[in-house]
């Protein structure tokens, strides 16, 4: 009886891990990895990117004037493992980095720009899709 329960629990754990991996790695079929941002609106995000002047320091796809080379290009950022070399690249990590980069890297050239939680959510959704 005990061995049955152990085997069953192990089966469930393995299933959950595999399901988790599948969901995290699922893509559009074109090799484009997507990181889902709950409650993030990419269209609003584009507007927030323009309002906050992110493009003065970054190249960002689909934002005409975003051609700054102060910081890294934010192209296909969904494939990157770390942001700013310090924050794991998850939706939450992205939101926190965009709001308070200096909380992670006090000496980074990227300033804290007063981005709201919702704006950061929208920006993350945009950056992961473009
Ligand atoms: C004054 C220039 C400047 C502005 C304005 C700026 N950034 Fe940055 N950003 C940087 C620099 C420099 C880095 C590299 C930081 C590091 O590695 O420490 C960076 C890093 C990043 C990263 C991580 C990139 C990577 O490859 O690891 C993201 C994402 C990002 N910025 C998003 C934004 C967004 C969104 C805005 C607008 C809300 C913005 N930045 C505004 C300079 C800027």
JSON list of C-alpha atoms and ligand atoms in Angstrom, two decimals:
[
{"chain": "A", "resi": 1, "resn": "UNK", "atom": "CA", "xyz": [0.00, 0.00, 0.00]},
{"chain": "A", "resi": 2, "resn": "UNK", "atom": "CA", "xyz": [2.75, 2.43, 1.02]},
{"chain": "A", "resi": 3, "resn": "UNK", "atom": "CA", "xyz": [4.74, 1.74, -2.15]},
{"chain": "A", "resi": 4, "resn": "UNK", "atom": "CA", "xyz": [1.62, 2.42, -4.23]},
{"chain": "A", "resi": 5, "resn": "UNK", "atom": "CA", "xyz": [1.12, 5.82, -2.62]},
{"chain": "A", "resi": 6, "resn": "UNK", "atom": "CA", "xyz": [4.77, 6.70, -3.10]},
{"chain": "A", "resi": 7, "resn": "UNK", "atom": "CA", "xyz": [4.69, 5.66, -6.76]},
{"chain": "A", "resi": 8, "resn": "UNK", "atom": "CA", "xyz": [1.49, 7.62, -7.33]},
{"chain": "A", "resi": 9, "resn": "UNK", "atom": "CA", "xyz": [2.85, 10.78, -5.66]},
{"chain": "A", "resi": 10, "resn": "UNK", "atom": "CA", "xyz": [6.04, 10.52, -7.70]},
{"chain": "A", "resi": 11, "resn": "UNK", "atom": "CA", "xyz": [3.97, 10.19, -10.86]},
{"chain": "A", "resi": 12, "resn": "UNK", "atom": "CA", "xyz": [1.99, 13.30, -9.99]},
{"chain": "A", "resi": 13, "resn": "UNK", "atom": "CA", "xyz": [5.14, 15.30, -9.23]},
{"chain": "A", "resi": 14, "resn": "UNK", "atom": "CA", "xyz": [6.75, 14.28, -12.53]},
{"chain": "A", "resi": 15, "resn": "UNK", "atom": "CA", "xyz": [3.55, 15.14, -14.41]},
{"chain": "A", "resi": 16, "resn": "UNK", "atom": "CA", "xyz": [3.37, 18.60, -12.82]},
{"chain": "A", "resi": 17, "resn": "UNK", "atom": "CA", "xyz": [7.02, 19.35, -13.56]},
{"chain": "A", "resi": 18, "resn": "UNK", "atom": "CA", "xyz": [6.63, 18.31, -17.20]},
{"chain": "A", "resi": 19, "resn": "UNK", "atom": "CA", "xyz": [3.37, 20.26, -17.54]},
{"chain": "A", "resi": 20, "resn": "UNK", "atom": "CA", "xyz": [5.10, 23.32, -16.07]},
{"chain": "A", "resi": 21, "resn": "UNK", "atom": "CA", "xyz": [8.00, 22.98, -18.50]},
{"chain": "A", "resi": 22, "resn": "UNK", "atom": "CA", "xyz": [5.62, 22.57, -21.42]},
{"chain": "A", "resi": 23, "resn": "UNK", "atom": "CA", "xyz": [3.65, 25.69, -20.51]},
{"chain": "A", "resi": 24, "resn": "UNK", "atom": "CA", "xyz": [6.77, 27.81, -19.97]},
{"chain": "A", "resi": 25, "resn": "UNK", "atom": "CA", "xyz": [8.40, 26.71, -23.19]},
{"chain": "A", "resi": 26, "resn": "UNK", "atom": "CA", "xyz": [5.35, 26.73, -25.45]},
{"chain": "A", "resi": 27, "resn": "UNK", "atom": "CA", "xyz": [5.78, 28.99, -28.44]},
{"chain": "A", "resi": 28, "resn": "UNK", "atom": "CA", "xyz": [3.92, 30.27, -31.47]},
{"chain": "A", "resi": 29, "resn": "UNK", "atom": "CA", "xyz": [5.35, 27.54, -33.64]},
{"chain": "A", "resi": 30, "resn": "UNK", "atom": "CA", "xyz": [7.76, 29.99, -35.23]},
{"chain": "A", "resi": 31, "resn": "UNK", "atom": "CA", "xyz": [10.38, 29.60, -32.53]},
{"chain": "A", "resi": 32, "resn": "UNK", "atom": "CA", "xyz": [9.23, 32.83, -30.92]},
{"chain": "A", "resi": 33, "resn": "UNK", "atom": "CA", "xyz": [9.13, 32.22, -27.19]},
{"chain": "A", "resi": 34, "resn": "UNK", "atom": "CA", "xyz": [6.37, 34.08, -25.36]},
{"chain": "A", "resi": 35, "resn": "UNK", "atom": "CA", "xyz": [6.40, 35.05, -21.72]},
{"chain": "A", "resi": 36, "resn": "UNK", "atom": "CA", "xyz": [2.89, 35.76, -20.59]},
{"chain": "A", "resi": 37, "resn": "UNK", "atom": "CA", "xyz": [2.30, 38.95, -18.63]},
{"chain": "A", "resi": 38, "resn": "UNK", "atom": "CA", "xyz": [-0.99, 38.76, -16.74]},
{"chain": "A", "resi": 39, "resn": "UNK", "atom": "CA", "xyz": [-3.00, 41.93, -17.19]},
{"chain": "A", "resi": 40, "resn": "UNK", "atom": "CA", "xyz": [-0.45, 43.51, -19.53]},
{"chain": "A", "resi": 41, "resn": "UNK", "atom": "CA", "xyz": [-1.70, 45.36, -22.62]},
{"chain": "A", "resi": 42, "resn": "UNK", "atom": "CA", "xyz": [1.01, 45.58, -25.30]},
{"chain": "A", "resi": 43, "resn": "UNK", "atom": "CA", "xyz": [-0.67, 48.49, -27.12]},
{"chain": "A", "resi": 44, "resn": "UNK", "atom": "CA", "xyz": [-0.76, 50.54, -23.91]},
{"chain": "A", "resi": 45, "resn": "UNK", "atom": "CA", "xyz": [2.81, 49.41, -23.32]},
{"chain": "A", "resi": 46, "resn": "UNK", "atom": "CA", "xyz": [3.96, 50.93, -26.59]},
{"chain": "A", "resi": 47, "resn": "UNK", "atom": "CA", "xyz": [2.43, 54.25, -25.52]},
{"chain": "A", "resi": 48, "resn": "UNK", "atom": "CA", "xyz": [4.13, 54.07, -22.13]},
{"chain": "A", "resi": 49, "resn": "UNK", "atom": "CA", "xyz": [7.48, 53.31, -23.80]},
{"chain": "A", "resi": 50, "resn": "UNK", "atom": "CA", "xyz": [7.11, 56.45, -25.90]},
{"chain": "A", "resi": 51, "resn": "UNK", "atom": "CA", "xyz": [5.93, 58.60, -22.93]},
{"chain": "A", "resi": 52, "resn": "UNK", "atom": "CA", "xyz": [8.85, 57.54, -20.75]},
{"chain": "A", "resi": 53, "resn": "UNK", "atom": "CA", "xyz": [11.41, 58.05, -23.50]},
{"chain": "A", "resi": 54, "resn": "UNK", "atom": "CA", "xyz": [12.84, 54.51, -23.28]},
{"chain": "A", "resi": 55, "resn": "UNK", "atom": "CA", "xyz": [13.80, 54.88, -26.95]},
{"chain": "A", "resi": 56, "resn": "UNK", "atom": "CA", "xyz": [16.35, 57.57, -26.17]},
{"chain": "A", "resi": 57, "resn": "UNK", "atom": "CA", "xyz": [18.52, 54.80, -24.72]},
{"chain": "A", "resi": 58, "resn": "UNK", "atom": "CA", "xyz": [17.23, 51.60, -26.35]},
{"chain": "A", "resi": 59, "resn": "UNK", "atom": "CA", "xyz": [16.51, 50.20, -29.79]},
{"chain": "A", "resi": 60, "resn": "UNK", "atom": "CA", "xyz": [12.95, 48.80, -29.56]},
{"chain": "A", "resi": 61, "resn": "UNK", "atom": "CA", "xyz": [11.16, 47.06, -32.42]},
{"chain": "A", "resi": 62, "resn": "UNK", "atom": "CA", "xyz": [8.02, 48.80, -33.67]},
{"chain": "A", "resi": 63, "resn": "UNK", "atom": "CA", "xyz": [8.76, 52.07, -31.89]},
{"chain": "A", "resi": 64, "resn": "UNK", "atom": "CA", "xyz": [9.94, 54.38, -34.65]},
{"chain": "A", "resi": 65, "resn": "UNK", "atom": "CA", "xyz": [12.15, 56.75, -32.71]},
{"chain": "A", "resi": 66, "resn": "UNK", "atom": "CA", "xyz": [13.56, 54.12, -30.35]},
{"chain": "A", "resi": 67, "resn": "UNK", "atom": "CA", "xyz": [17.11, 54.03, -31.65]},
{"chain": "A", "resi": 68, "resn": "UNK", "atom": "CA", "xyz": [19.17, 54.99, -28.59]},
{"chain": "A", "resi": 69, "resn": "UNK", "atom": "CA", "xyz": [22.41, 53.15, -27.98]},
{"chain": "A", "resi": 70, "resn": "UNK", "atom": "CA", "xyz": [23.01, 54.10, -24.35]},
{"chain": "A", "resi": 71, "resn": "UNK", "atom": "CA", "xyz": [21.70, 50.72, -23.23]},
{"chain": "A", "resi": 72, "resn": "UNK", "atom": "CA", "xyz": [21.29, 47.32, -24.88]},
{"chain": "A", "resi": 73, "resn": "UNK", "atom": "CA", "xyz": [18.89, 46.74, -27.76]},
{"chain": "A", "resi": 74, "resn": "UNK", "atom": "CA", "xyz": [15.62, 45.34, -26.39]},
{"chain": "A", "resi": 75, "resn": "UNK", "atom": "CA", "xyz": [15.15, 42.98, -29.32]},
{"chain": "A", "resi": 76, "resn": "UNK", "atom": "CA", "xyz": [13.89, 39.42, -28.79]},
{"chain": "A", "resi": 77, "resn": "UNK", "atom": "CA", "xyz": [14.33, 40.07, -25.10]},
{"chain": "A", "resi": 78, "resn": "UNK", "atom": "CA", "xyz": [12.11, 37.07, -24.31]},
{"chain": "A", "resi": 79, "resn": "UNK", "atom": "CA", "xyz": [15.06, 34.80, -25.15]},
{"chain": "A", "resi": 80, "resn": "UNK", "atom": "CA", "xyz": [17.40, 36.42, -22.66]},
{"chain": "A", "resi": 81, "resn": "UNK", "atom": "CA", "xyz": [18.05, 34.73, -19.32]},
{"chain": "A", "resi": 82, "resn": "UNK", "atom": "CA", "xyz": [18.91, 37.77, -17.16]},
{"chain": "A", "resi": 83, "resn": "UNK", "atom": "CA", "xyz": [17.93, 41.44, -17.35]},
{"chain": "A", "resi": 84, "resn": "UNK", "atom": "CA", "xyz": [20.68, 43.92, -16.65]},
{"chain": "A", "resi": 85, "resn": "UNK", "atom": "CA", "xyz": [22.75, 40.87, -15.78]},
{"chain": "A", "resi": 86, "resn": "UNK", "atom": "CA", "xyz": [21.10, 40.66, -12.37]},
{"chain": "A", "resi": 87, "resn": "UNK", "atom": "CA", "xyz": [17.35, 39.92, -12.55]},
{"chain": "A", "resi": 88, "resn": "UNK", "atom": "CA", "xyz": [16.04, 36.59, -13.84]},
{"chain": "A", "resi": 89, "resn": "UNK", "atom": "CA", "xyz": [14.01, 37.36, -16.97]},
{"chain": "A", "resi": 90, "resn": "UNK", "atom": "CA", "xyz": [10.49, 36.53, -15.82]},
{"chain": "A", "resi": 91, "resn": "UNK", "atom": "CA", "xyz": [7.43, 38.79, -16.21]},
{"chain": "A", "resi": 92, "resn": "UNK", "atom": "CA", "xyz": [7.79, 39.86, -12.56]},
{"chain": "A", "resi": 93, "resn": "UNK", "atom": "CA", "xyz": [11.53, 40.40, -12.95]},
{"chain": "A", "resi": 94, "resn": "UNK", "atom": "CA", "xyz": [10.93, 42.55, -16.02]},
{"chain": "A", "resi": 95, "resn": "UNK", "atom": "CA", "xyz": [8.24, 44.63, -14.27]},
{"chain": "A", "resi": 96, "resn": "UNK", "atom": "CA", "xyz": [10.49, 45.23, -11.26]},
{"chain": "A", "resi": 97, "resn": "UNK", "atom": "CA", "xyz": [13.53, 46.05, -13.38]},
{"chain": "A", "resi": 98, "resn": "UNK", "atom": "CA", "xyz": [11.61, 48.57, -15.51]},
{"chain": "A", "resi": 99, "resn": "UNK", "atom": "CA", "xyz": [10.24, 50.26, -12.38]},
{"chain": "A", "resi": 100, "resn": "UNK", "atom": "CA", "xyz": [13.38, 50.30, -10.27]},
{"chain": "A", "resi": 101, "resn": "UNK", "atom": "CA", "xyz": [16.57, 49.31, -12.06]},
{"chain": "A", "resi": 102, "resn": "UNK", "atom": "CA", "xyz": [18.67, 51.03, -9.42]},
{"chain": "A", "resi": 103, "resn": "UNK", "atom": "CA", "xyz": [17.12, 48.90, -6.72]},
{"chain": "A", "resi": 104, "resn": "UNK", "atom": "CA", "xyz": [19.02, 46.03, -8.37]},
{"chain": "A", "resi": 105, "resn": "UNK", "atom": "CA", "xyz": [22.05, 47.83, -9.78]},
{"chain": "A", "resi": 106, "resn": "UNK", "atom": "CA", "xyz": [22.72, 51.07, -7.92]},
{"chain": "A", "resi": 107, "resn": "UNK", "atom": "CA", "xyz": [25.29, 52.21, -10.47]},
{"chain": "A", "resi": 108, "resn": "UNK", "atom": "CA", "xyz": [23.44, 51.35, -13.66]},
{"chain": "A", "resi": 109, "resn": "UNK", "atom": "CA", "xyz": [23.03, 54.13, -16.21]},
{"chain": "A", "resi": 110, "resn": "UNK", "atom": "CA", "xyz": [19.32, 53.29, -16.44]},
{"chain": "A", "resi": 111, "resn": "UNK", "atom": "CA", "xyz": [17.43, 55.70, -14.20]},
{"chain": "A", "resi": 112, "resn": "UNK", "atom": "CA", "xyz": [14.31, 54.95, -12.14]},
{"chain": "A", "resi": 113, "resn": "UNK", "atom": "CA", "xyz": [11.74, 56.68, -14.35]},
{"chain": "A", "resi": 114, "resn": "UNK", "atom": "CA", "xyz": [8.66, 56.63, -12.12]},
{"chain": "A", "resi": 115, "resn": "UNK", "atom": "CA", "xyz": [6.96, 53.92, -14.19]},
{"chain": "A", "resi": 116, "resn": "UNK", "atom": "CA", "xyz": [3.75, 52.72, -12.50]},
{"chain": "A", "resi": 117, "resn": "UNK", "atom": "CA", "xyz": [3.04, 49.04, -11.82]},
{"chain": "A", "resi": 118, "resn": "UNK", "atom": "CA", "xyz": [0.41, 48.91, -14.59]},
{"chain": "A", "resi": 119, "resn": "UNK", "atom": "CA", "xyz": [2.61, 50.74, -17.08]},
{"chain": "A", "resi": 120, "resn": "UNK", "atom": "CA", "xyz": [5.46, 48.33, -16.35]},
{"chain": "A", "resi": 121, "resn": "UNK", "atom": "CA", "xyz": [3.09, 45.42, -16.86]},
{"chain": "A", "resi": 122, "resn": "UNK", "atom": "CA", "xyz": [2.01, 46.85, -20.23]},
{"chain": "A", "resi": 123, "resn": "UNK", "atom": "CA", "xyz": [5.61, 47.58, -21.23]},
{"chain": "A", "resi": 124, "resn": "UNK", "atom": "CA", "xyz": [6.67, 44.02, -20.35]},
{"chain": "A", "resi": 125, "resn": "UNK", "atom": "CA", "xyz": [3.82, 42.65, -22.47]},
{"chain": "A", "resi": 126, "resn": "UNK", "atom": "CA", "xyz": [4.97, 44.80, -25.40]},
{"chain": "A", "resi": 127, "resn": "UNK", "atom": "CA", "xyz": [8.66, 43.97, -25.08]},
{"chain": "A", "resi": 128, "resn": "UNK", "atom": "CA", "xyz": [7.98, 40.21, -24.89]},
{"chain": "A", "resi": 129, "resn": "UNK", "atom": "CA", "xyz": [5.85, 40.37, -28.04]},
{"chain": "A", "resi": 130, "resn": "UNK", "atom": "CA", "xyz": [8.10, 42.49, -30.21]},
{"chain": "B", "resi": 1, "resn": "LIG", "atom": "C1", "xyz": [19.17, 56.95, -19.70]},
{"chain": "B", "resi": 1, "resn": "LIG", "atom": "C2", "xyz": [19.12, 55.75, -20.51]},
{"chain": "B", "resi": 1, "resn": "LIG", "atom": "C3", "xyz": [18.02, 54.75, -20.28]},
{"chain": "B", "resi": 1, "resn": "LIG", "atom": "C4", "xyz": [16.66, 54.95, -20.30]},
{"chain": "B", "resi": 1, "resn": "LIG", "atom": "C5", "xyz": [15.90, 56.26, -20.46]},
{"chain": "B", "resi": 1, "resn": "LIG", "atom": "C6", "xyz": [16.06, 53.64, -20.15]},
{"chain": "B", "resi": 1, "resn": "LIG", "atom": "N1", "xyz": [17.01, 52.69, -20.05]},
{"chain": "B", "resi": 1, "resn": "LIG", "atom": "FE1", "xyz": [16.71, 50.67, -19.94]},
{"chain": "B", "resi": 1, "resn": "LIG", "atom": "N2", "xyz": [18.70, 50.39, -19.74]},
{"chain": "B", "resi": 1, "resn": "LIG", "atom": "C7", "xyz": [19.67, 51.36, -19.82]},
{"chain": "B", "resi": 1, "resn": "LIG", "atom": "C8", "xyz": [20.96, 50.77, -19.61]},
{"chain": "B", "resi": 1, "resn": "LIG", "atom": "C9", "xyz": [22.31, 51.50, -19.61]},
{"chain": "B", "resi": 1, "resn": "LIG", "atom": "C10", "xyz": [20.73, 49.39, -19.40]},
{"chain": "B", "resi": 1, "resn": "LIG", "atom": "C11", "xyz": [21.77, 48.32, -19.07]},
{"chain": "B", "resi": 1, "resn": "LIG", "atom": "C12", "xyz": [21.68, 48.16, -17.59]},
{"chain": "B", "resi": 1, "resn": "LIG", "atom": "C13", "xyz": [22.69, 47.27, -16.97]},
{"chain": "B", "resi": 1, "resn": "LIG", "atom": "O1", "xyz": [23.09, 46.29, -17.59]},
{"chain": "B", "resi": 1, "resn": "LIG", "atom": "O2", "xyz": [23.04, 47.57, -15.82]},
{"chain": "B", "resi": 1, "resn": "LIG", "atom": "C14", "xyz": [19.30, 49.19, -19.51]},
{"chain": "B", "resi": 1, "resn": "LIG", "atom": "C15", "xyz": [18.67, 47.96, -19.39]},
{"chain": "B", "resi": 1, "resn": "LIG", "atom": "C16", "xyz": [17.34, 47.73, -19.65]},
{"chain": "B", "resi": 1, "resn": "LIG", "atom": "C17", "xyz": [16.74, 46.43, -19.72]},
{"chain": "B", "resi": 1, "resn": "LIG", "atom": "C18", "xyz": [17.47, 45.11, -19.56]},
{"chain": "B", "resi": 1, "resn": "LIG", "atom": "C19", "xyz": [18.08, 44.81, -20.91]},
{"chain": "B", "resi": 1, "resn": "LIG", "atom": "C20", "xyz": [19.03, 43.67, -20.94]},
{"chain": "B", "resi": 1, "resn": "LIG", "atom": "O3", "xyz": [19.44, 43.31, -22.07]},
{"chain": "B", "resi": 1, "resn": "LIG", "atom": "O4", "xyz": [19.40, 43.13, -19.91]},
{"chain": "B", "resi": 1, "resn": "LIG", "atom": "C21", "xyz": [15.42, 46.62, -20.00]},
{"chain": "B", "resi": 1, "resn": "LIG", "atom": "C22", "xyz": [14.36, 45.56, -20.18]},
{"chain": "B", "resi": 1, "resn": "LIG", "atom": "C23", "xyz": [15.21, 48.03, -20.07]},
{"chain": "B", "resi": 1, "resn": "LIG", "atom": "N3", "xyz": [16.40, 48.69, -19.87]},
{"chain": "B", "resi": 1, "resn": "LIG", "atom": "C24", "xyz": [13.99, 48.62, -20.32]},
{"chain": "B", "resi": 1, "resn": "LIG", "atom": "C25", "xyz": [13.79, 49.99, -20.33]},
{"chain": "B", "resi": 1, "resn": "LIG", "atom": "C26", "xyz": [12.49, 50.61, -20.44]},
{"chain": "B", "resi": 1, "resn": "LIG", "atom": "C27", "xyz": [11.19, 49.87, -20.63]},
{"chain": "B", "resi": 1, "resn": "LIG", "atom": "C28", "xyz": [12.68, 51.95, -20.36]},
{"chain": "B", "resi": 1, "resn": "LIG", "atom": "C29", "xyz": [11.64, 53.03, -20.34]},
{"chain": "B", "resi": 1, "resn": "LIG", "atom": "C30", "xyz": [10.65, 52.93, -19.28]},
{"chain": "B", "resi": 1, "resn": "LIG", "atom": "C31", "xyz": [14.12, 52.18, -20.23]},
{"chain": "B", "resi": 1, "resn": "LIG", "atom": "N4", "xyz": [14.75, 50.97, -20.21]},
{"chain": "B", "resi": 1, "resn": "LIG", "atom": "C32", "xyz": [14.69, 53.42, -20.15]},
{"chain": "B", "resi": 1, "resn": "LIG", "atom": "C33", "xyz": [19.46, 52.70, -20.06]},
{"chain": "B", "resi": 1, "resn": "LIG", "atom": "C34", "xyz": [18.23, 53.32, -20.12]}
]
